[in-house]
Coordinates of C-alpha atoms and ligand atoms in Angstrom, one line a residue:
M1 CA 192.7 17.1 -147.9
K2 CA 191.9 17.7 -144.3
Q3 CA 193.2 15.3 -141.7
I4 CA 190.5 13.2 -140.0
I5 CA 189.4 13.1 -136.4
L6 CA 187.3 10.0 -135.8
T7 CA 185.4 8.6 -132.9
G8 CA 182.6 6.3 -132.1
I9 CA 180.1 6.1 -129.3
R10 CA 178.4 2.9 -128.3
A11 CA 174.7 2.8 -128.4
N12 CA 173.7 -0.4 -126.5
N13 CA 172.0 1.3 -123.6
D14 CA 170.5 4.5 -122.5
L15 CA 173.2 7.3 -122.3
T16 CA 174.3 8.3 -118.8
I17 CA 175.2 11.7 -117.4
G18 CA 178.7 10.3 -117.2
N19 CA 178.7 9.6 -121.0
Y20 CA 177.3 13.1 -121.5
L21 CA 179.9 15.0 -119.5
G22 CA 182.9 12.7 -120.0
A23 CA 182.5 11.8 -123.7
L24 CA 179.6 13.3 -125.5
L25 CA 180.0 17.0 -124.6
P26 CA 183.7 16.9 -125.3
I27 CA 183.0 15.4 -128.7
V28 CA 180.4 18.0 -129.5
D29 CA 182.7 20.8 -128.4
M30 CA 185.5 19.2 -130.4
A31 CA 183.4 19.0 -133.5
K32 CA 182.3 22.6 -133.2
K33 CA 185.9 23.8 -132.6
R34 CA 187.8 21.6 -135.0
A35 CA 185.5 21.2 -138.1
A36 CA 187.0 24.3 -139.7
E37 CA 190.4 22.7 -139.9
Y38 CA 189.7 18.9 -139.8
Q39 CA 187.2 16.4 -141.0
V40 CA 185.2 15.0 -138.1
N41 CA 183.9 11.5 -138.4
L42 CA 181.5 10.6 -135.7
F43 CA 179.9 7.2 -136.0
V44 CA 177.7 4.8 -134.2
P45 CA 179.5 1.5 -133.7
D46 CA 176.3 -0.5 -134.0
L47 CA 178.1 -3.7 -134.9
H48 CA 180.0 -3.4 -131.6
S49 CA 176.8 -3.0 -129.6
F50 CA 176.1 -6.7 -129.1
T51 CA 179.5 -8.2 -128.4
T52 CA 177.9 -8.8 -125.0
P53 CA 174.2 -9.7 -124.9
I54 CA 171.6 -6.9 -125.3
D55 CA 167.9 -6.5 -125.9
H56 CA 167.8 -6.5 -129.7
S57 CA 164.2 -5.3 -129.9
T58 CA 165.3 -1.8 -128.8
L59 CA 168.6 -1.5 -130.6
N60 CA 167.4 0.5 -133.6
A61 CA 165.4 2.9 -131.5
Q62 CA 168.3 3.3 -129.2
I63 CA 170.7 4.3 -132.1
M64 CA 168.3 7.0 -133.3
Q65 CA 167.8 8.2 -129.8
N66 CA 171.5 8.5 -129.2
L67 CA 171.8 10.6 -132.4
R68 CA 168.9 12.8 -131.2
I69 CA 170.8 13.3 -127.9
F70 CA 174.0 14.3 -129.8
T71 CA 171.9 16.8 -131.7
A72 CA 170.3 18.2 -128.6
A73 CA 173.7 18.5 -127.1
G74 CA 174.6 20.8 -130.0
L75 CA 176.3 18.7 -132.6
P76 CA 176.7 20.8 -135.7
L77 CA 174.7 18.6 -138.2
D78 CA 174.8 21.3 -140.9
H79 CA 178.6 21.5 -141.1
P80 CA 179.8 19.9 -144.3
D81 CA 183.0 18.5 -142.6
V82 CA 181.1 16.8 -139.8
H83 CA 179.9 13.3 -140.8
I84 CA 177.6 11.1 -138.8
Y85 CA 177.2 7.5 -139.9
R86 CA 176.2 4.1 -138.7
Q87 CA 179.0 1.5 -138.9
S88 CA 176.7 -1.3 -140.2
Y89 CA 175.6 0.9 -143.1
I90 CA 179.2 0.8 -144.4
P91 CA 179.8 -2.9 -145.2
A92 CA 183.5 -2.3 -145.7
H93 CA 183.9 -2.2 -141.9
S94 CA 182.9 -5.9 -141.6
E95 CA 184.9 -6.9 -144.6
L96 CA 188.1 -5.3 -143.6
A97 CA 187.7 -6.6 -140.1
W98 CA 187.6 -10.2 -141.5
I99 CA 190.8 -9.6 -143.4
F100 CA 192.5 -8.2 -140.3
D101 CA 191.2 -11.2 -138.3
C102 CA 193.4 -13.4 -140.4
F103 CA 196.5 -11.3 -139.5
T104 CA 195.8 -11.1 -135.8
G105 CA 197.0 -13.5 -133.2
M106 CA 194.8 -15.1 -130.6
G107 CA 197.4 -14.1 -128.0
E108 CA 197.3 -10.4 -128.7
M109 CA 193.5 -10.3 -128.5
G110 CA 193.5 -12.5 -125.3
R111 CA 195.8 -9.9 -123.6
M112 CA 193.4 -7.0 -124.1
T113 CA 192.3 -5.8 -120.7
Q114 CA 188.8 -4.8 -121.8
Y115 CA 188.3 -8.3 -123.1
K116 CA 189.6 -9.8 -119.9
D117 CA 187.4 -7.6 -117.7
K118 CA 184.2 -8.2 -119.7
S119 CA 184.7 -11.9 -120.3
A120 CA 185.4 -12.5 -116.6
K121 CA 181.8 -11.6 -115.9
L122 CA 180.4 -14.1 -118.4
S123 CA 180.3 -17.9 -118.4
E124 CA 182.5 -19.5 -121.0
D125 CA 179.8 -20.2 -123.6
R126 CA 178.4 -16.7 -123.3
I127 CA 181.7 -15.1 -124.2
S128 CA 181.3 -14.3 -127.9
V129 CA 183.9 -14.4 -130.5
G130 CA 182.7 -10.8 -131.3
L131 CA 183.8 -9.7 -127.8
F132 CA 187.2 -11.4 -128.4
N133 CA 187.9 -9.7 -131.7
Y134 CA 186.2 -6.4 -130.9
P135 CA 189.5 -4.5 -131.3
V136 CA 189.9 -5.9 -134.9
L137 CA 186.7 -4.3 -136.0
M138 CA 187.7 -1.1 -134.2
A139 CA 191.0 -1.1 -136.1
A140 CA 188.9 -1.3 -139.3
D141 CA 186.7 1.6 -138.2
I142 CA 189.8 3.8 -137.9
L143 CA 192.0 2.6 -140.8
L144 CA 189.3 2.6 -143.5
Y145 CA 189.3 6.4 -143.3
G146 CA 193.0 6.9 -142.5
A147 CA 192.1 8.8 -139.4
T148 CA 195.0 10.6 -137.7
Y149 CA 193.3 11.6 -134.5
V150 CA 191.2 9.3 -132.3
P151 CA 190.3 10.5 -128.8
V152 CA 191.0 7.6 -126.5
G153 CA 189.9 7.2 -122.9
E154 CA 192.0 5.0 -120.7
D155 CA 189.9 1.9 -121.5
Q156 CA 190.6 2.3 -125.3
T157 CA 194.4 2.9 -125.3
Q158 CA 195.3 -0.8 -126.0
H159 CA 192.8 -0.8 -128.8
L160 CA 194.4 2.2 -130.4
E161 CA 197.8 0.6 -130.0
F162 CA 196.5 -2.5 -131.7
T163 CA 195.2 -0.4 -134.5
R164 CA 198.6 1.0 -135.1
D165 CA 200.2 -2.5 -134.8
I166 CA 197.9 -4.0 -137.4
A167 CA 198.4 -1.0 -139.8
L168 CA 202.2 -1.2 -139.6
R169 CA 202.1 -5.0 -139.8
M170 CA 200.0 -4.9 -143.0
N171 CA 202.1 -2.1 -144.4
S172 CA 205.4 -4.0 -143.8
Q173 CA 204.0 -7.1 -145.5
F174 CA 202.1 -5.4 -148.4
G175 CA 203.5 -1.9 -148.8
E176 CA 201.9 1.4 -147.9
L177 CA 198.3 0.4 -147.5
F178 CA 197.2 2.2 -144.3
T179 CA 197.7 5.5 -142.5
A180 CA 198.1 4.7 -138.9
P181 CA 196.6 7.0 -136.2
L182 CA 199.1 8.8 -134.1
P183 CA 200.3 7.0 -130.9
V184 CA 198.5 7.5 -127.6
P185 CA 200.7 10.2 -126.1
K186 CA 200.2 12.4 -129.3
Q187 CA 196.5 11.9 -129.1
H188 CA 196.5 13.2 -125.5
E189 CA 198.6 16.2 -126.6
F190 CA 196.1 16.9 -129.4
F191 CA 192.9 16.5 -127.4
G192 CA 194.1 17.8 -124.1
K193 CA 194.0 16.0 -120.8
D194 CA 190.2 16.3 -120.2
Q195 CA 190.0 13.0 -122.1
G196 CA 190.6 11.1 -118.9
L197 CA 187.6 12.5 -117.2
R198 CA 185.3 9.9 -115.8
I199 CA 182.2 10.4 -113.8
K200 CA 181.9 7.6 -111.2
D201 CA 179.1 5.4 -110.2
L202 CA 177.1 7.0 -107.3
Q203 CA 176.9 3.7 -105.4
D204 CA 180.4 2.6 -106.1
P205 CA 182.5 5.7 -106.8
R206 CA 185.6 3.7 -107.4
K207 CA 184.3 2.5 -110.7
K208 CA 183.1 4.6 -113.6
M209 CA 179.4 5.4 -114.1
S210 CA 178.6 2.8 -116.8
K211 CA 175.5 2.5 -119.0
S212 CA 175.9 -1.2 -118.9
D213 CA 175.6 -1.4 -115.1
E214 CA 172.9 -3.8 -114.2
S215 CA 171.2 -2.2 -111.3
G216 CA 171.2 1.4 -112.5
K217 CA 171.0 2.8 -108.9
G218 CA 174.3 4.5 -109.1
V219 CA 173.8 5.7 -112.7
I220 CA 172.0 8.8 -113.8
F221 CA 170.5 8.4 -117.3
M222 CA 169.8 11.3 -119.6
S223 CA 166.2 10.1 -119.7
D224 CA 165.8 10.0 -115.9
T225 CA 163.1 12.3 -114.6
P226 CA 164.6 15.1 -112.5
E227 CA 163.0 13.5 -109.4
A228 CA 164.5 10.1 -110.1
A229 CA 167.9 11.6 -110.6
S230 CA 167.6 13.6 -107.4
K231 CA 166.8 10.5 -105.5
K232 CA 169.9 8.7 -106.8
I233 CA 172.1 11.6 -105.8
M234 CA 170.6 11.9 -102.4
S235 CA 171.5 8.2 -101.7
A236 CA 175.0 8.4 -103.2
A237 CA 177.7 6.6 -101.3
T238 CA 180.2 8.9 -99.6
D239 CA 182.6 8.3 -96.7
S240 CA 182.9 8.6 -93.0
Y241 CA 185.4 11.5 -92.8
G242 CA 182.6 13.9 -92.1
E243 CA 184.4 16.7 -93.9
I244 CA 184.2 17.7 -97.5
R245 CA 187.5 17.5 -99.4
F246 CA 188.3 17.0 -103.1
D247 CA 190.5 13.9 -103.1
T248 CA 189.6 11.4 -105.8
K249 CA 191.8 8.6 -104.2
E250 CA 190.7 8.8 -100.6
R251 CA 187.3 10.3 -101.0
P252 CA 186.0 9.2 -104.4
G253 CA 182.3 9.7 -103.6
I254 CA 182.5 13.3 -102.4
S255 CA 184.9 14.1 -105.2
N256 CA 182.6 12.7 -107.7
L257 CA 179.8 14.9 -106.4
L258 CA 182.0 17.9 -106.6
Q259 CA 182.9 17.1 -110.1
I260 CA 179.3 16.7 -111.2
L261 CA 178.6 20.0 -109.6
A262 CA 181.4 21.8 -111.4
L263 CA 180.7 20.3 -114.8
L264 CA 177.0 20.8 -114.8
G265 CA 177.4 24.4 -113.7
G266 CA 180.1 24.9 -116.3
R267 CA 182.4 26.1 -113.5
N268 CA 186.0 25.5 -112.7
Q269 CA 186.6 22.6 -110.4
S270 CA 188.9 24.6 -108.1
V271 CA 186.3 27.3 -107.6
V272 CA 183.7 24.8 -106.7
N273 CA 186.0 22.9 -104.4
A274 CA 187.0 26.2 -102.6
E275 CA 183.3 26.8 -102.0
W276 CA 182.7 23.4 -100.3
E277 CA 185.9 22.2 -98.8
G278 CA 186.0 22.2 -95.0
K279 CA 182.2 22.0 -94.7
S280 CA 180.7 19.1 -92.9
S281 CA 177.2 18.6 -94.3
Y282 CA 177.3 16.0 -97.0
G283 CA 173.5 16.4 -97.2
D284 CA 173.9 20.0 -98.3
L285 CA 176.3 19.1 -101.0
K286 CA 174.0 16.4 -102.2
K287 CA 171.1 18.8 -102.3
A288 CA 173.1 21.2 -104.4
V289 CA 174.1 18.5 -106.8
A290 CA 170.5 17.2 -107.0
A291 CA 169.2 20.7 -107.8
I292 CA 171.7 21.4 -110.6
A293 CA 171.2 17.9 -112.0
S294 CA 167.4 18.3 -112.0
S295 CA 167.5 21.6 -113.8
F296 CA 170.1 20.3 -116.3
L297 CA 167.9 17.3 -117.1
S298 CA 164.7 19.2 -117.5
D299 CA 166.4 21.8 -119.8
F300 CA 168.1 19.1 -121.8
Q301 CA 164.9 17.0 -122.1
A302 CA 163.1 20.0 -123.4
R303 CA 165.7 20.6 -126.1
L304 CA 165.6 16.9 -127.0
S305 CA 161.9 17.0 -127.6
Q306 CA 162.5 19.8 -130.2
V307 CA 165.0 17.8 -132.3
D308 CA 164.1 17.3 -135.9
G309 CA 164.4 13.5 -136.7
E310 CA 164.1 14.1 -140.4
Q311 CA 167.2 16.3 -140.4
I312 CA 169.2 13.5 -138.7
I313 CA 168.1 10.9 -141.2
A314 CA 169.0 13.2 -144.1
K315 CA 172.4 13.8 -142.6
L316 CA 173.0 10.1 -141.9
E317 CA 172.2 9.2 -145.5
A318 CA 174.4 11.9 -147.0
S319 CA 177.3 10.9 -144.8
E320 CA 176.9 7.2 -145.4
R321 CA 176.9 7.7 -149.1
L322 CA 180.2 9.6 -148.9
M323 CA 181.8 7.3 -146.3
N324 CA 181.0 4.3 -148.4
E325 CA 183.0 5.8 -151.2
T326 CA 186.1 6.4 -149.0
A327 CA 185.8 3.1 -147.2
N328 CA 185.3 1.0 -150.3
A329 CA 188.4 2.6 -151.9
T330 CA 190.5 1.6 -148.9
L331 CA 188.9 -1.9 -148.8
L332 CA 189.7 -2.4 -152.5
R333 CA 193.4 -1.6 -151.9
A334 CA 193.4 -4.2 -149.1
Q335 CA 191.6 -6.8 -151.2
Q336 CA 194.1 -6.2 -154.0
A337 CA 197.0 -6.5 -151.6
V338 CA 195.9 -9.8 -150.1
G339 CA 195.0 -11.2 -153.6
L340 CA 191.3 -11.1 -153.4
R341 CA 191.1 -8.7 -156.4
P342 CA 193.4 -8.3 -159.4
K343 CA 195.9 -5.5 -159.0
A344 CA 194.9 -2.4 -160.8
Ligands
LIG1 N1 185.4 1.1 -128.4 C1 184.8 2.4 -128.4 C2 184.1 2.6 -127.0 O1 183.8 1.6 -126.3 C3 183.8 2.6 -129.5 C4 184.5 2.5 -130.8 C5 184.3 1.5 -131.7 C6 185.5 3.4 -131.3 N2 185.1 1.7 -132.8 C7 185.8 2.9 -132.6 C8 186.0 4.6 -130.9 C9 186.8 3.5 -133.4 C10 187.0 5.2 -131.7 C11 187.3 4.7 -132.9 O2 183.9 3.7 -126.6

């Protein structure tokens, strides 16, 4: 049996160029590179997509669109060890999450920084219980399949640690039920340090470019027209040093532009930096970034329009059939352990 690499990508809004470069492309590259040796589970956490309020009328189309985007980015759909599935099509996710809920403390969920950050933006009665126990469902996503490797960005490390905690907690109470994913430092070792890469918001380069950002002015969406993207880049916030230098702490705006330039050009960051550092025209840098972003988006959108939707649906259905088998087997063991089903 191959060890499993598993990851999810949220589908509640249009994908950004930040998601593409920081998450999607590394996932696609990883799937291409690792599928010979590992099983790669790539799933849409659709049940996680409305833990904060969304427009439900577009959710389904959004999910399919995200999958088309992955395909256009080169996801190897025809590889037998790459699986693509929708979380809500595998009912065991919800059922195992409920069981875990009853072994999870209010305190440990309340300490999750993602919960604290997201709930701080909402009034008390708009904070959903789903947002609160989001990590519990995430633990189920991982433990149902016994995944060893889960690429974790900074914002997900606590959730991975919780996944290990609940696995070990259940195992110590009920015997060997779950295979815990490896701890965070081992994940970083396995996936390499590119994991931490985050494209920043163009208007506020101290925070990450986020698809759930309300205004969208600092965010380049994969569906933006090249013209719209150029405009956003030309009005990106910079600094008043008047000299280009790559320094993510002191000059986050300029550094972000240099990063976008390097990534979209598929070039080494230090090479790009050497080309620009010491120059004084922020306008020229913005023009270069706008040009490369425009041609990237028009190429990508052309590829996207060629994607075969039927092929995606066939792949989803085949993966979901298989994943239901694995997930149901794990769920049954958990149900037996807690007394919901007779022991075999
Ligand atoms: N929480 C992840 C994110 O926001 C998405 C996710 C849900 C996930 N379940 C997962 C990632 C399980 C890895 C494993 O990006």
